[in-house]
mmCIF file of N, CA and C in Angstrom:
data_model
loop_
_atom_site.group_PDB
_atom_site.id
_atom_site.type_symbol
_atom_site.label_atom_id
_atom_site.label_comp_id
_atom_site.label_asym_id
_atom_site.label_seq_id
_atom_site.Cartn_x
_atom_site.Cartn_y
_atom_site.Cartn_z
ATOM 1 N N UNK A 1 2.406 2.404 -19.935
ATOM 2 C CA UNK A 1 2.480 1.189 -19.138
ATOM 3 C C UNK A 1 3.356 1.425 -17.909
ATOM 4 N N UNK A 2 2.923 0.856 -16.826
ATOM 5 C CA UNK A 2 3.675 0.941 -15.584
ATOM 6 C C UNK A 2 3.870 -0.472 -15.069
ATOM 7 N N UNK A 3 5.121 -0.856 -14.877
ATOM 8 C CA UNK A 3 5.417 -2.198 -14.386
ATOM 9 C C UNK A 3 4.864 -3.283 -15.290
ATOM 10 N N UNK A 4 4.800 -2.988 -16.592
ATOM 11 C CA UNK A 4 4.288 -3.962 -17.543
ATOM 12 C C UNK A 4 2.773 -4.078 -17.550
ATOM 13 N N UNK A 5 2.105 -3.151 -16.869
ATOM 14 C CA UNK A 5 0.647 -3.196 -16.769
ATOM 15 C C UNK A 5 0.040 -2.047 -17.564
ATOM 16 N N UNK A 6 -1.121 -2.291 -18.159
ATOM 17 C CA UNK A 6 -1.787 -1.299 -18.984
ATOM 18 C C UNK A 6 -2.671 -0.352 -18.194
ATOM 19 N N UNK A 7 -3.279 0.580 -18.912
ATOM 20 C CA UNK A 7 -4.119 1.606 -18.300
ATOM 21 C C UNK A 7 -5.302 1.025 -17.531
ATOM 22 N N UNK A 8 -5.931 -0.004 -18.081
ATOM 23 C CA UNK A 8 -7.099 -0.592 -17.411
ATOM 24 C C UNK A 8 -6.703 -1.193 -16.066
ATOM 25 N N UNK A 9 -5.544 -1.827 -16.009
ATOM 26 C CA UNK A 9 -5.063 -2.414 -14.752
ATOM 27 C C UNK A 9 -4.877 -1.321 -13.703
ATOM 28 N N UNK A 10 -4.235 -0.220 -14.095
ATOM 29 C CA UNK A 10 -4.004 0.897 -13.177
ATOM 30 C C UNK A 10 -5.341 1.503 -12.749
ATOM 31 N N UNK A 11 -6.251 1.652 -13.672
ATOM 32 C CA UNK A 11 -7.578 2.176 -13.363
ATOM 33 C C UNK A 11 -8.298 1.293 -12.348
ATOM 34 N N UNK A 12 -8.192 -0.008 -12.511
ATOM 35 C CA UNK A 12 -8.805 -0.938 -11.560
ATOM 36 C C UNK A 12 -8.199 -0.774 -10.172
ATOM 37 N N UNK A 13 -6.896 -0.572 -10.097
ATOM 38 C CA UNK A 13 -6.246 -0.371 -8.799
ATOM 39 C C UNK A 13 -6.740 0.905 -8.136
ATOM 40 N N UNK A 14 -6.915 1.945 -8.934
ATOM 41 C CA UNK A 14 -7.403 3.210 -8.392
ATOM 42 C C UNK A 14 -8.789 3.060 -7.781
ATOM 43 N N UNK A 15 -9.554 2.133 -8.284
ATOM 44 C CA UNK A 15 -10.909 1.884 -7.774
ATOM 45 C C UNK A 15 -10.923 0.842 -6.656
ATOM 46 N N UNK A 16 -9.766 0.373 -6.266
ATOM 47 C CA UNK A 16 -9.686 -0.594 -5.183
ATOM 48 C C UNK A 16 -9.978 -2.015 -5.599
ATOM 49 N N UNK A 17 -9.856 -2.297 -6.889
ATOM 50 C CA UNK A 17 -10.101 -3.656 -7.391
ATOM 51 C C UNK A 17 -8.778 -4.395 -7.521
ATOM 52 N N UNK A 18 -8.574 -5.385 -6.708
ATOM 53 C CA UNK A 18 -7.357 -6.186 -6.793
ATOM 54 C C UNK A 18 -6.284 -5.732 -5.827
ATOM 55 N N UNK A 19 -5.289 -6.588 -5.694
ATOM 56 C CA UNK A 19 -4.125 -6.317 -4.836
ATOM 57 C C UNK A 19 -2.885 -6.396 -5.710
ATOM 58 N N UNK A 20 -2.273 -5.263 -6.000
ATOM 59 C CA UNK A 20 -1.100 -5.282 -6.878
ATOM 60 C C UNK A 20 0.106 -5.910 -6.185
ATOM 61 N N UNK A 21 0.938 -6.608 -6.945
ATOM 62 C CA UNK A 21 2.175 -7.141 -6.367
ATOM 63 C C UNK A 21 3.119 -6.004 -5.961
ATOM 64 N N UNK A 22 3.988 -6.296 -5.050
ATOM 65 C CA UNK A 22 4.952 -5.315 -4.542
ATOM 66 C C UNK A 22 5.734 -4.663 -5.683
ATOM 67 N N UNK A 23 6.123 -5.455 -6.663
ATOM 68 C CA UNK A 23 6.922 -4.944 -7.780
ATOM 69 C C UNK A 23 6.148 -3.893 -8.584
ATOM 70 N N UNK A 24 4.845 -4.089 -8.741
ATOM 71 C CA UNK A 24 4.015 -3.110 -9.459
ATOM 72 C C UNK A 24 3.920 -1.821 -8.650
ATOM 73 N N UNK A 25 3.787 -1.940 -7.333
ATOM 74 C CA UNK A 25 3.754 -0.748 -6.486
ATOM 75 C C UNK A 25 5.055 0.041 -6.593
ATOM 76 N N UNK A 26 6.174 -0.668 -6.612
ATOM 77 C CA UNK A 26 7.480 -0.002 -6.764
ATOM 78 C C UNK A 26 7.551 0.745 -8.091
ATOM 79 N N UNK A 27 7.126 0.087 -9.154
ATOM 80 C CA UNK A 27 7.161 0.708 -10.481
ATOM 81 C C UNK A 27 6.220 1.907 -10.554
ATOM 82 N N UNK A 28 5.062 1.800 -9.931
ATOM 83 C CA UNK A 28 4.103 2.901 -9.932
ATOM 84 C C UNK A 28 4.649 4.106 -9.171
ATOM 85 N N UNK A 29 5.223 3.867 -8.002
ATOM 86 C CA UNK A 29 5.809 4.962 -7.220
ATOM 87 C C UNK A 29 6.941 5.629 -7.998
ATOM 88 N N UNK A 30 7.758 4.824 -8.646
ATOM 89 C CA UNK A 30 8.863 5.373 -9.438
ATOM 90 C C UNK A 30 8.335 6.199 -10.610
ATOM 91 N N UNK A 31 7.324 5.695 -11.291
ATOM 92 C CA UNK A 31 6.763 6.409 -12.440
ATOM 93 C C UNK A 31 6.126 7.735 -12.017
ATOM 94 N N UNK A 32 5.546 7.751 -10.816
ATOM 95 C CA UNK A 32 4.925 8.974 -10.312
ATOM 96 C C UNK A 32 5.920 9.877 -9.587
ATOM 97 N N UNK A 33 7.147 9.376 -9.404
ATOM 98 C CA UNK A 33 8.208 10.104 -8.709
ATOM 99 C C UNK A 33 7.782 10.508 -7.292
ATOM 100 N N UNK A 34 7.228 9.525 -6.580
ATOM 101 C CA UNK A 34 6.829 9.732 -5.193
ATOM 102 C C UNK A 34 7.343 8.570 -4.357
ATOM 103 N N UNK A 35 7.571 8.793 -3.060
ATOM 104 C CA UNK A 35 7.920 7.672 -2.195
ATOM 105 C C UNK A 35 6.742 6.698 -2.137
ATOM 106 N N UNK A 36 7.032 5.420 -2.030
ATOM 107 C CA UNK A 36 5.971 4.416 -2.067
ATOM 108 C C UNK A 36 4.914 4.647 -0.996
ATOM 109 N N UNK A 37 5.302 5.108 0.191
ATOM 110 C CA UNK A 37 4.318 5.271 1.256
ATOM 111 C C UNK A 37 3.215 6.249 0.865
ATOM 112 N N UNK A 38 3.496 7.167 -0.060
ATOM 113 C CA UNK A 38 2.463 8.114 -0.476
ATOM 114 C C UNK A 38 1.352 7.443 -1.284
ATOM 115 N N UNK A 39 1.617 6.278 -1.816
ATOM 116 C CA UNK A 39 0.566 5.541 -2.513
ATOM 117 C C UNK A 39 -0.501 5.066 -1.533
ATOM 118 N N UNK A 40 -0.181 5.100 -0.261
ATOM 119 C CA UNK A 40 -1.097 4.610 0.762
ATOM 120 C C UNK A 40 -1.635 5.724 1.643
ATOM 121 N N UNK A 41 -1.469 6.963 1.222
ATOM 122 C CA UNK A 41 -2.014 8.105 1.950
ATOM 123 C C UNK A 41 -3.361 8.456 1.323
ATOM 124 N N UNK A 42 -4.423 8.162 2.017
ATOM 125 C CA UNK A 42 -5.760 8.370 1.481
ATOM 126 C C UNK A 42 -6.475 9.462 2.256
ATOM 127 N N UNK A 43 -7.017 10.427 1.538
ATOM 128 C CA UNK A 43 -7.854 11.426 2.182
ATOM 129 C C UNK A 43 -9.195 10.786 2.480
ATOM 130 N N UNK A 44 -9.752 11.116 3.612
ATOM 131 C CA UNK A 44 -11.068 10.610 3.953
ATOM 132 C C UNK A 44 -11.068 9.237 4.601
ATOM 133 N N UNK A 45 -9.899 8.648 4.804
ATOM 134 C CA UNK A 45 -9.857 7.346 5.470
ATOM 135 C C UNK A 45 -10.225 7.549 6.944
ATOM 136 N N UNK A 46 -10.878 6.568 7.509
ATOM 137 C CA UNK A 46 -11.300 6.700 8.903
ATOM 138 C C UNK A 46 -10.107 6.985 9.802
ATOM 139 N N UNK A 47 -10.283 7.926 10.685
ATOM 140 C CA UNK A 47 -9.221 8.247 11.635
ATOM 141 C C UNK A 47 -9.355 7.436 12.916
ATOM 142 N N UNK A 48 -10.467 6.768 13.076
ATOM 143 C CA UNK A 48 -10.745 5.990 14.261
ATOM 144 C C UNK A 48 -9.783 4.799 14.345
ATOM 145 N N UNK A 49 -9.004 4.720 15.405
ATOM 146 C CA UNK A 49 -7.993 3.682 15.565
ATOM 147 C C UNK A 49 -8.615 2.289 15.510
ATOM 148 N N UNK A 50 -9.743 2.104 16.155
ATOM 149 C CA UNK A 50 -10.402 0.796 16.175
ATOM 150 C C UNK A 50 -10.787 0.360 14.758
ATOM 151 N N UNK A 51 -11.325 1.272 13.954
ATOM 152 C CA UNK A 51 -11.716 0.951 12.573
ATOM 153 C C UNK A 51 -10.510 0.601 11.722
ATOM 154 N N UNK A 52 -9.443 1.360 11.880
ATOM 155 C CA UNK A 52 -8.237 1.095 11.102
ATOM 156 C C UNK A 52 -7.632 -0.257 11.455
ATOM 157 N N UNK A 53 -7.553 -0.556 12.717
ATOM 158 C CA UNK A 53 -7.010 -1.851 13.147
ATOM 159 C C UNK A 53 -7.866 -2.995 12.624
ATOM 160 N N UNK A 54 -9.186 -2.834 12.633
ATOM 161 C CA UNK A 54 -10.086 -3.878 12.135
ATOM 162 C C UNK A 54 -9.852 -4.124 10.652
ATOM 163 N N UNK A 55 -9.674 -3.055 9.862
ATOM 164 C CA UNK A 55 -9.411 -3.203 8.427
ATOM 165 C C UNK A 55 -8.099 -3.940 8.191
ATOM 166 N N UNK A 56 -7.082 -3.597 8.963
ATOM 167 C CA UNK A 56 -5.781 -4.258 8.823
ATOM 168 C C UNK A 56 -5.902 -5.730 9.187
ATOM 169 N N UNK A 57 -6.582 -6.032 10.281
ATOM 170 C CA UNK A 57 -6.762 -7.425 10.701
ATOM 171 C C UNK A 57 -7.515 -8.225 9.640
ATOM 172 N N UNK A 58 -8.564 -7.639 9.074
ATOM 173 C CA UNK A 58 -9.344 -8.314 8.035
ATOM 174 C C UNK A 58 -8.476 -8.606 6.821
ATOM 175 N N UNK A 59 -7.679 -7.620 6.402
ATOM 176 C CA UNK A 59 -6.790 -7.813 5.259
ATOM 177 C C UNK A 59 -5.783 -8.922 5.548
ATOM 178 N N UNK A 60 -5.223 -8.921 6.753
ATOM 179 C CA UNK A 60 -4.200 -9.907 7.093
ATOM 180 C C UNK A 60 -4.759 -11.323 7.137
ATOM 181 N N UNK A 61 -6.008 -11.494 7.484
ATOM 182 C CA UNK A 61 -6.608 -12.826 7.543
ATOM 183 C C UNK A 61 -6.607 -13.496 6.169
ATOM 184 N N UNK A 62 -6.722 -12.695 5.114
ATOM 185 C CA UNK A 62 -6.737 -13.247 3.767
ATOM 186 C C UNK A 62 -5.381 -13.237 3.088
ATOM 187 N N UNK A 63 -4.340 -12.908 3.826
ATOM 188 C CA UNK A 63 -3.004 -12.768 3.245
ATOM 189 C C UNK A 63 -2.096 -13.924 3.643
ATOM 190 N N UNK A 64 -1.164 -14.232 2.740
ATOM 191 C CA UNK A 64 -0.179 -15.255 3.065
ATOM 192 C C UNK A 64 1.051 -14.585 3.685
ATOM 193 N N UNK A 65 2.011 -15.387 4.076
ATOM 194 C CA UNK A 65 3.210 -14.879 4.756
ATOM 195 C C UNK A 65 3.948 -13.851 3.918
ATOM 196 N N UNK A 66 4.089 -14.110 2.627
ATOM 197 C CA UNK A 66 4.827 -13.178 1.765
ATOM 198 C C UNK A 66 4.122 -11.825 1.670
ATOM 199 N N UNK A 67 2.802 -11.822 1.571
ATOM 200 C CA UNK A 67 2.061 -10.556 1.515
ATOM 201 C C UNK A 67 2.234 -9.763 2.811
ATOM 202 N N UNK A 68 2.202 -10.457 3.954
ATOM 203 C CA UNK A 68 2.373 -9.787 5.240
ATOM 204 C C UNK A 68 3.796 -9.218 5.359
ATOM 205 N N UNK A 69 4.791 -9.967 4.870
ATOM 206 C CA UNK A 69 6.167 -9.458 4.873
ATOM 207 C C UNK A 69 6.270 -8.167 4.056
ATOM 208 N N UNK A 70 5.642 -8.156 2.881
ATOM 209 C CA UNK A 70 5.680 -6.974 2.019
ATOM 210 C C UNK A 70 5.010 -5.786 2.700
ATOM 211 N N UNK A 71 3.873 -6.020 3.330
ATOM 212 C CA UNK A 71 3.183 -4.952 4.038
ATOM 213 C C UNK A 71 4.058 -4.418 5.170
ATOM 214 N N UNK A 72 4.690 -5.321 5.873
ATOM 215 C CA UNK A 72 5.565 -4.908 6.973
ATOM 216 C C UNK A 72 6.705 -4.031 6.468
ATOM 217 N N UNK A 73 7.300 -4.417 5.321
ATOM 218 C CA UNK A 73 8.379 -3.601 4.747
ATOM 219 C C UNK A 73 7.861 -2.219 4.367
ATOM 220 N N UNK A 74 6.672 -2.155 3.802
ATOM 221 C CA UNK A 74 6.081 -0.859 3.452
ATOM 222 C C UNK A 74 5.856 -0.006 4.695
ATOM 223 N N UNK A 75 5.408 -0.652 5.759
ATOM 224 C CA UNK A 75 5.198 0.083 7.001
ATOM 225 C C UNK A 75 6.513 0.614 7.558
ATOM 226 N N UNK A 76 7.567 -0.168 7.443
ATOM 227 C CA UNK A 76 8.878 0.296 7.901
ATOM 228 C C UNK A 76 9.353 1.503 7.092
ATOM 229 N N UNK A 77 9.160 1.446 5.780
ATOM 230 C CA UNK A 77 9.551 2.561 4.915
ATOM 231 C C UNK A 77 8.755 3.800 5.280
ATOM 232 N N UNK A 78 7.452 3.660 5.441
ATOM 233 C CA UNK A 78 6.597 4.803 5.792
ATOM 234 C C UNK A 78 7.010 5.384 7.136
ATOM 235 N N UNK A 79 7.307 4.528 8.085
ATOM 236 C CA UNK A 79 7.726 4.988 9.405
ATOM 237 C C UNK A 79 9.048 5.735 9.328
ATOM 238 N N UNK A 80 9.974 5.221 8.527
ATOM 239 C CA UNK A 80 11.282 5.865 8.352
ATOM 240 C C UNK A 80 11.126 7.230 7.701
ATOM 241 N N UNK A 81 10.306 7.322 6.657
ATOM 242 C CA UNK A 81 10.086 8.599 5.972
ATOM 243 C C UNK A 81 9.455 9.610 6.915
ATOM 244 N N UNK A 82 8.494 9.154 7.709
ATOM 245 C CA UNK A 82 7.814 10.049 8.638
ATOM 246 C C UNK A 82 8.787 10.604 9.663
ATOM 247 N N UNK A 83 9.673 9.754 10.199
ATOM 248 C CA UNK A 83 10.616 10.208 11.223
ATOM 249 C C UNK A 83 11.669 11.152 10.634
ATOM 250 N N UNK A 84 12.002 11.009 9.356
ATOM 251 C CA UNK A 84 12.960 11.907 8.717
ATOM 252 C C UNK A 84 12.375 13.294 8.503
ATOM 253 N N UNK A 85 11.041 13.369 8.333
ATOM 254 C CA UNK A 85 10.376 14.637 8.075
ATOM 255 C C UNK A 85 9.946 15.332 9.346
ATOM 256 N N UNK A 86 10.122 14.680 10.485
ATOM 257 C CA UNK A 86 9.698 15.271 11.763
ATOM 258 C C UNK A 86 10.768 16.159 12.337
#
């Protein structure tokens, strides 16, 4: 179990089904012993800036203020990690 969630829940997340709460993402990153931003590093994701921005905009349209705040914090962490490794 990770973050109080069972194997089926984790399997569903791996398939892109559902939006896990921030706390579950933290627990998953800790259990995998990786920085949280690595949970969002996908091979094969479109590199096209226009496509990426459109996906982000679409996601944000269905999100409430708290979800957007959490995403923003994740982006800050990823940006900080990237600048430390440069």
